[in-house]
Amino acid sequence: MADEKVPGERFCLYDTAALAAVLDRMAREAFPLLAGAEEPLLLGILRRGAPLAEMLQARLKANHGCDVPRYAMKLKRYGDDLTLLHADTQLTENAEFAARDLSRATVLMVDDVLYQGHSLARLQAYLTGRGAPVIRAAVLADRCCAVLLMKADIVGVYLQVAPTDVVECNVPPYEPEFKIEVLRPRR
């Protein structure tokens, strides 16, 4: 999201080292939700939720011996600067994931920011329609301003920032450095 086209001030809230500790904690919280499940799955929301799901997957395996399959799902509602792109959240089905039977799955949806809740709500509806009996959510940052009745089971950090501020999760490979910044756009 670190797009210099949007003028304003940027403030780094969490750097790479701080976020490594946050992800370790998130994996510790995810482990009991997934370890006892019959068919645990990680489902990262493209763009930045997918590499975050990969980071959680690696930590679950390395730190807890829990090898969980991971998939990515493309959803789009906002541009990186929070410009509304679609009135309804657009979901593009992943062919490999669509072929999978979800009737015994415990799915952990992973996204970068819980903003208004549209992406998680859309994905939850899709998974419910596919018959997934257990659906949970993990987000790196919760802005604490969801307008839909969506809450994440696992939250990396809670951010209460001004409504006009933009939370920018910089996640490799999309950005070179893993960090969370707040952009205060110039008006």
PDB file of C-alpha atoms in Angstrom:
ATOM      1  CA  MET A   1       0.000   0.000   0.000  1.00  0.00           C
ATOM      2  CA  ALA A   2       2.967   2.306   0.310  1.00  0.00           C
ATOM      3  CA  ASP A   3       2.048   4.292  -2.772  1.00  0.00           C
ATOM      4  CA  GLU A   4       3.735   7.674  -2.841  1.00  0.00           C
ATOM      5  CA  LYS A   5       1.050   9.001  -5.223  1.00  0.00           C
ATOM      6  CA  VAL A   6      -1.137   9.768  -2.206  1.00  0.00           C
ATOM      7  CA  PRO A   7       0.309  12.902  -0.592  1.00  0.00           C
ATOM      8  CA  GLY A   8       0.357  13.155   3.162  1.00  0.00           C
ATOM      9  CA  GLU A   9       2.264  12.238   6.292  1.00  0.00           C
ATOM     10  CA  ARG A  10       3.202   8.629   7.088  1.00  0.00           C
ATOM     11  CA  PHE A  11       3.847   7.321  10.571  1.00  0.00           C
ATOM     12  CA  CYS A  12       5.357   3.887  11.192  1.00  0.00           C
ATOM     13  CA  LEU A  13       3.410   2.181  13.968  1.00  0.00           C
ATOM     14  CA  TYR A  14       4.986  -1.287  13.800  1.00  0.00           C
ATOM     15  CA  ASP A  15       8.276  -2.274  12.177  1.00  0.00           C
ATOM     16  CA  THR A  16       9.425  -5.707  11.010  1.00  0.00           C
ATOM     17  CA  ALA A  17      10.739  -6.811  14.413  1.00  0.00           C
ATOM     18  CA  ALA A  18       7.564  -5.792  16.221  1.00  0.00           C
ATOM     19  CA  LEU A  19       5.397  -7.553  13.624  1.00  0.00           C
ATOM     20  CA  ALA A  20       7.451 -10.751  13.912  1.00  0.00           C
ATOM     21  CA  ALA A  21       6.442 -10.901  17.581  1.00  0.00           C
ATOM     22  CA  VAL A  22       2.819 -10.103  16.651  1.00  0.00           C
ATOM     23  CA  LEU A  23       2.754 -12.963  14.108  1.00  0.00           C
ATOM     24  CA  ASP A  24       4.283 -15.371  16.642  1.00  0.00           C
ATOM     25  CA  ARG A  25       1.456 -14.519  19.053  1.00  0.00           C
ATOM     26  CA  MET A  26      -1.154 -14.865  16.304  1.00  0.00           C
ATOM     27  CA  ALA A  27       0.194 -18.352  15.473  1.00  0.00           C
ATOM     28  CA  ARG A  28       0.009 -19.302  19.179  1.00  0.00           C
ATOM     29  CA  GLU A  29      -3.641 -18.205  19.172  1.00  0.00           C
ATOM     30  CA  ALA A  30      -4.382 -19.993  15.888  1.00  0.00           C
ATOM     31  CA  PHE A  31      -2.829 -23.282  16.990  1.00  0.00           C
ATOM     32  CA  PRO A  32      -5.624 -24.412  19.372  1.00  0.00           C
ATOM     33  CA  LEU A  33      -8.283 -23.351  16.854  1.00  0.00           C
ATOM     34  CA  LEU A  34      -6.733 -25.470  14.096  1.00  0.00           C
ATOM     35  CA  ALA A  35      -4.814 -28.279  15.835  1.00  0.00           C
ATOM     36  CA  GLY A  36      -7.850 -30.266  16.929  1.00  0.00           C
ATOM     37  CA  ALA A  37      -9.820 -29.643  13.754  1.00  0.00           C
ATOM     38  CA  GLU A  38     -10.626 -32.528  11.432  1.00  0.00           C
ATOM     39  CA  GLU A  39      -9.626 -30.576   8.302  1.00  0.00           C
ATOM     40  CA  PRO A  40      -7.931 -27.253   9.157  1.00  0.00           C
ATOM     41  CA  LEU A  41      -7.341 -24.761   6.325  1.00  0.00           C
ATOM     42  CA  LEU A  42      -5.817 -21.303   6.017  1.00  0.00           C
ATOM     43  CA  LEU A  43      -7.441 -19.034   3.440  1.00  0.00           C
ATOM     44  CA  GLY A  44      -5.560 -15.802   2.733  1.00  0.00           C
ATOM     45  CA  ILE A  45      -7.379 -12.906   1.103  1.00  0.00           C
ATOM     46  CA  LEU A  46      -5.415 -11.515  -1.825  1.00  0.00           C
ATOM     47  CA  ARG A  47      -3.471  -9.392  -1.836  1.00  0.00           C
ATOM     48  CA  ARG A  48      -1.818  -8.978   1.535  1.00  0.00           C
ATOM     49  CA  GLY A  49      -3.796 -11.610   3.441  1.00  0.00           C
ATOM     50  CA  ALA A  50      -2.273 -14.349   1.284  1.00  0.00           C
ATOM     51  CA  PRO A  51       1.370 -13.732   2.298  1.00  0.00           C
ATOM     52  CA  LEU A  52       0.221 -13.222   5.901  1.00  0.00           C
ATOM     53  CA  ALA A  53      -1.445 -16.656   5.750  1.00  0.00           C
ATOM     54  CA  GLU A  54       1.841 -18.043   4.421  1.00  0.00           C
ATOM     55  CA  MET A  55       3.718 -16.474   7.366  1.00  0.00           C
ATOM     56  CA  LEU A  56       1.209 -17.963   9.821  1.00  0.00           C
ATOM     57  CA  GLN A  57       1.456 -21.342   8.101  1.00  0.00           C
ATOM     58  CA  ALA A  58       5.256 -21.306   8.480  1.00  0.00           C
ATOM     59  CA  ARG A  59       5.025 -20.358  12.177  1.00  0.00           C
ATOM     60  CA  LEU A  60       2.378 -22.999  12.878  1.00  0.00           C
ATOM     61  CA  LYS A  61       4.619 -25.666  11.360  1.00  0.00           C
ATOM     62  CA  ALA A  62       7.936 -24.468  12.842  1.00  0.00           C
ATOM     63  CA  ASN A  63       6.710 -23.562  16.337  1.00  0.00           C
ATOM     64  CA  HIS A  64       3.804 -25.968  16.860  1.00  0.00           C
ATOM     65  CA  GLY A  65       4.345 -28.867  14.441  1.00  0.00           C
ATOM     66  CA  CYS A  66       0.980 -28.064  12.853  1.00  0.00           C
ATOM     67  CA  ASP A  67       1.043 -28.452   9.058  1.00  0.00           C
ATOM     68  CA  VAL A  68      -2.036 -26.675   7.674  1.00  0.00           C
ATOM     69  CA  PRO A  69      -2.926 -26.442   3.966  1.00  0.00           C
ATOM     70  CA  ARG A  70      -3.126 -22.877   2.630  1.00  0.00           C
ATOM     71  CA  TYR A  71      -5.068 -21.321  -0.213  1.00  0.00           C
ATOM     72  CA  ALA A  72      -5.596 -17.789  -1.528  1.00  0.00           C
ATOM     73  CA  MET A  73      -8.864 -16.113  -2.516  1.00  0.00           C
ATOM     74  CA  LYS A  74      -9.177 -12.904  -4.509  1.00  0.00           C
ATOM     75  CA  LEU A  75     -11.604 -10.340  -3.108  1.00  0.00           C
ATOM     76  CA  LYS A  76     -11.785  -6.700  -4.086  1.00  0.00           C
ATOM     77  CA  ARG A  77     -13.798  -3.794  -2.762  1.00  0.00           C
ATOM     78  CA  TYR A  78     -11.354  -0.976  -2.146  1.00  0.00           C
ATOM     79  CA  GLY A  79      -8.228   0.294  -3.816  1.00  0.00           C
ATOM     80  CA  ASP A  80      -5.141   0.546  -1.655  1.00  0.00           C
ATOM     81  CA  ASP A  81      -6.036   4.153  -0.843  1.00  0.00           C
ATOM     82  CA  LEU A  82      -9.525   3.049   0.325  1.00  0.00           C
ATOM     83  CA  THR A  83     -11.205   4.346  -2.815  1.00  0.00           C
ATOM     84  CA  LEU A  84     -14.400   2.342  -3.316  1.00  0.00           C
ATOM     85  CA  LEU A  85     -13.919   0.205  -6.440  1.00  0.00           C
ATOM     86  CA  HIS A  86     -16.988  -2.050  -6.252  1.00  0.00           C
ATOM     87  CA  ALA A  87     -20.331  -1.438  -4.553  1.00  0.00           C
ATOM     88  CA  ASP A  88     -20.343  -5.127  -3.607  1.00  0.00           C
ATOM     89  CA  THR A  89     -17.216  -7.020  -2.665  1.00  0.00           C
ATOM     90  CA  GLN A  90     -16.030  -8.930  -5.729  1.00  0.00           C
ATOM     91  CA  LEU A  91     -14.930 -12.535  -5.115  1.00  0.00           C
ATOM     92  CA  THR A  92     -12.950 -14.494  -7.687  1.00  0.00           C
ATOM     93  CA  GLU A  93     -13.126 -18.205  -6.973  1.00  0.00           C
ATOM     94  CA  ASN A  94      -9.862 -20.142  -6.705  1.00  0.00           C
ATOM     95  CA  ALA A  95     -10.271 -23.246  -8.920  1.00  0.00           C
ATOM     96  CA  GLU A  96      -8.108 -25.483  -6.690  1.00  0.00           C
ATOM     97  CA  PHE A  97      -9.975 -24.380  -3.563  1.00  0.00           C
ATOM     98  CA  ALA A  98     -13.375 -24.647  -5.294  1.00  0.00           C
ATOM     99  CA  ALA A  99     -12.710 -28.347  -5.958  1.00  0.00           C
ATOM    100  CA  ARG A 100     -12.114 -29.022  -2.257  1.00  0.00           C
ATOM    101  CA  ASP A 101     -14.870 -30.509  -0.064  1.00  0.00           C
ATOM    102  CA  LEU A 102     -15.388 -28.159   2.896  1.00  0.00           C
ATOM    103  CA  SER A 103     -18.020 -30.205   4.774  1.00  0.00           C
ATOM    104  CA  ARG A 104     -15.560 -31.059   7.584  1.00  0.00           C
ATOM    105  CA  ALA A 105     -13.264 -28.031   7.307  1.00  0.00           C
ATOM    106  CA  THR A 106     -12.273 -25.494   9.890  1.00  0.00           C
ATOM    107  CA  VAL A 107     -11.301 -22.459   7.837  1.00  0.00           C
ATOM    108  CA  LEU A 108      -9.213 -19.612   9.196  1.00  0.00           C
ATOM    109  CA  MET A 109      -9.667 -16.591   6.897  1.00  0.00           C
ATOM    110  CA  VAL A 110      -6.615 -14.292   6.973  1.00  0.00           C
ATOM    111  CA  ASP A 111      -6.587 -10.618   5.955  1.00  0.00           C
ATOM    112  CA  ASP A 112      -4.381  -7.618   6.586  1.00  0.00           C
ATOM    113  CA  VAL A 113      -6.895  -5.040   7.874  1.00  0.00           C
ATOM    114  CA  LEU A 114     -10.397  -5.373   9.285  1.00  0.00           C
ATOM    115  CA  TYR A 115     -11.868  -2.049   8.209  1.00  0.00           C
ATOM    116  CA  GLN A 116     -15.621  -2.089   7.604  1.00  0.00           C
ATOM    117  CA  GLY A 117     -15.948  -5.873   7.445  1.00  0.00           C
ATOM    118  CA  HIS A 118     -17.141  -6.277   3.845  1.00  0.00           C
ATOM    119  CA  SER A 119     -14.337  -8.618   2.716  1.00  0.00           C
ATOM    120  CA  LEU A 120     -14.639 -10.989   5.656  1.00  0.00           C
ATOM    121  CA  ALA A 121     -18.449 -10.968   5.431  1.00  0.00           C
ATOM    122  CA  ARG A 122     -18.347 -11.785   1.710  1.00  0.00           C
ATOM    123  CA  LEU A 123     -15.850 -14.599   2.192  1.00  0.00           C
ATOM    124  CA  GLN A 124     -17.775 -15.969   5.175  1.00  0.00           C
ATOM    125  CA  ALA A 125     -20.979 -16.068   3.088  1.00  0.00           C
ATOM    126  CA  TYR A 126     -19.120 -17.889   0.301  1.00  0.00           C
ATOM    127  CA  LEU A 127     -17.663 -20.448   2.744  1.00  0.00           C
ATOM    128  CA  THR A 128     -21.029 -20.966   4.438  1.00  0.00           C
ATOM    129  CA  GLY A 129     -22.587 -21.557   1.022  1.00  0.00           C
ATOM    130  CA  ARG A 130     -19.882 -24.135   0.342  1.00  0.00           C
ATOM    131  CA  GLY A 131     -20.803 -25.966   3.582  1.00  0.00           C
ATOM    132  CA  ALA A 132     -17.860 -25.079   5.827  1.00  0.00           C
ATOM    133  CA  PRO A 133     -19.051 -25.832   9.397  1.00  0.00           C
ATOM    134  CA  VAL A 134     -16.415 -23.717  11.204  1.00  0.00           C
ATOM    135  CA  ILE A 135     -15.212 -20.359   9.911  1.00  0.00           C
ATOM    136  CA  ARG A 136     -12.862 -18.116  11.870  1.00  0.00           C
ATOM    137  CA  ALA A 137     -10.959 -14.954  11.027  1.00  0.00           C
ATOM    138  CA  ALA A 138      -7.492 -13.583  11.715  1.00  0.00           C
ATOM    139  CA  VAL A 139      -6.388 -10.054  10.833  1.00  0.00           C
ATOM    140  CA  LEU A 140      -3.083  -8.298  11.269  1.00  0.00           C
ATOM    141  CA  ALA A 141      -4.790  -4.997  12.163  1.00  0.00           C
ATOM    142  CA  ASP A 142      -8.317  -4.208  13.342  1.00  0.00           C
ATOM    143  CA  ARG A 143      -9.330  -0.566  12.858  1.00  0.00           C
ATOM    144  CA  CYS A 144     -12.164  -1.008  15.392  1.00  0.00           C
ATOM    145  CA  CYS A 145     -14.724   0.590  13.067  1.00  0.00           C
ATOM    146  CA  ALA A 146     -16.461  -2.298  11.277  1.00  0.00           C
ATOM    147  CA  VAL A 147     -19.923  -1.381  10.038  1.00  0.00           C
ATOM    148  CA  LEU A 148     -20.926  -5.009   9.539  1.00  0.00           C
ATOM    149  CA  LEU A 149     -21.217  -7.468  12.379  1.00  0.00           C
ATOM    150  CA  MET A 150     -17.735  -8.887  11.759  1.00  0.00           C
ATOM    151  CA  LYS A 151     -15.131  -9.605  14.392  1.00  0.00           C
ATOM    152  CA  ALA A 152     -11.842 -11.386  14.053  1.00  0.00           C
ATOM    153  CA  ASP A 153     -11.060 -14.316  16.345  1.00  0.00           C
ATOM    154  CA  ILE A 154      -7.366 -13.443  16.171  1.00  0.00           C
ATOM    155  CA  VAL A 155      -6.177  -9.836  15.976  1.00  0.00           C
ATOM    156  CA  GLY A 156      -2.551  -8.837  15.657  1.00  0.00           C
ATOM    157  CA  VAL A 157      -3.012  -5.193  16.692  1.00  0.00           C
ATOM    158  CA  TYR A 158      -5.952  -2.922  17.418  1.00  0.00           C
ATOM    159  CA  LEU A 159      -5.694   0.521  15.842  1.00  0.00           C
ATOM    160  CA  GLN A 160      -7.965   3.410  16.675  1.00  0.00           C
ATOM    161  CA  VAL A 161      -7.044   6.060  14.153  1.00  0.00           C
ATOM    162  CA  ALA A 162      -8.928   8.983  12.656  1.00  0.00           C
ATOM    163  CA  PRO A 163     -11.587   8.019  10.082  1.00  0.00           C
ATOM    164  CA  THR A 164      -9.686   9.908   7.385  1.00  0.00           C
ATOM    165  CA  ASP A 165      -6.403   8.106   8.118  1.00  0.00           C
ATOM    166  CA  VAL A 166      -5.408   5.119   5.978  1.00  0.00           C
ATOM    167  CA  VAL A 167      -3.839   2.072   7.620  1.00  0.00           C
ATOM    168  CA  GLU A 168      -1.127   0.737   5.313  1.00  0.00           C
ATOM    169  CA  CYS A 169       0.025  -2.818   5.934  1.00  0.00           C
ATOM    170  CA  ASN A 170       3.233  -3.221   3.961  1.00  0.00           C
ATOM    171  CA  VAL A 171       3.629  -6.947   3.367  1.00  0.00           C
ATOM    172  CA  PRO A 172       6.327  -8.593   1.254  1.00  0.00           C
ATOM    173  CA  PRO A 173       6.321  -9.471  -1.587  1.00  0.00           C
ATOM    174  CA  TYR A 174       4.105  -6.466  -2.376  1.00  0.00           C
ATOM    175  CA  GLU A 175       6.326  -4.053  -0.462  1.00  0.00           C
ATOM    176  CA  PRO A 176      10.001  -4.472   0.431  1.00  0.00           C
ATOM    177  CA  GLU A 177       9.627  -4.004   4.206  1.00  0.00           C
ATOM    178  CA  PHE A 178       7.099  -5.628   6.562  1.00  0.00           C
ATOM    179  CA  LYS A 179       5.539  -2.816   8.610  1.00  0.00           C
ATOM    180  CA  ILE A 180       2.308  -1.027   9.475  1.00  0.00           C
ATOM    181  CA  GLU A 181       2.055   2.667   8.749  1.00  0.00           C
ATOM    182  CA  VAL A 182      -0.687   5.233   9.035  1.00  0.00           C
ATOM    183  CA  LEU A 183      -1.089   7.663   6.178  1.00  0.00           C
ATOM    184  CA  ARG A 184      -2.657  10.986   7.062  1.00  0.00           C
ATOM    185  CA  PRO A 185      -3.635  12.290   3.603  1.00  0.00           C
ATOM    186  CA  ARG A 186      -3.287  15.973   2.802  1.00  0.00           C
ATOM    187  CA  ARG A 187      -6.625  17.546   2.059  1.00  0.00           C
TER     188      ARG A 187
END
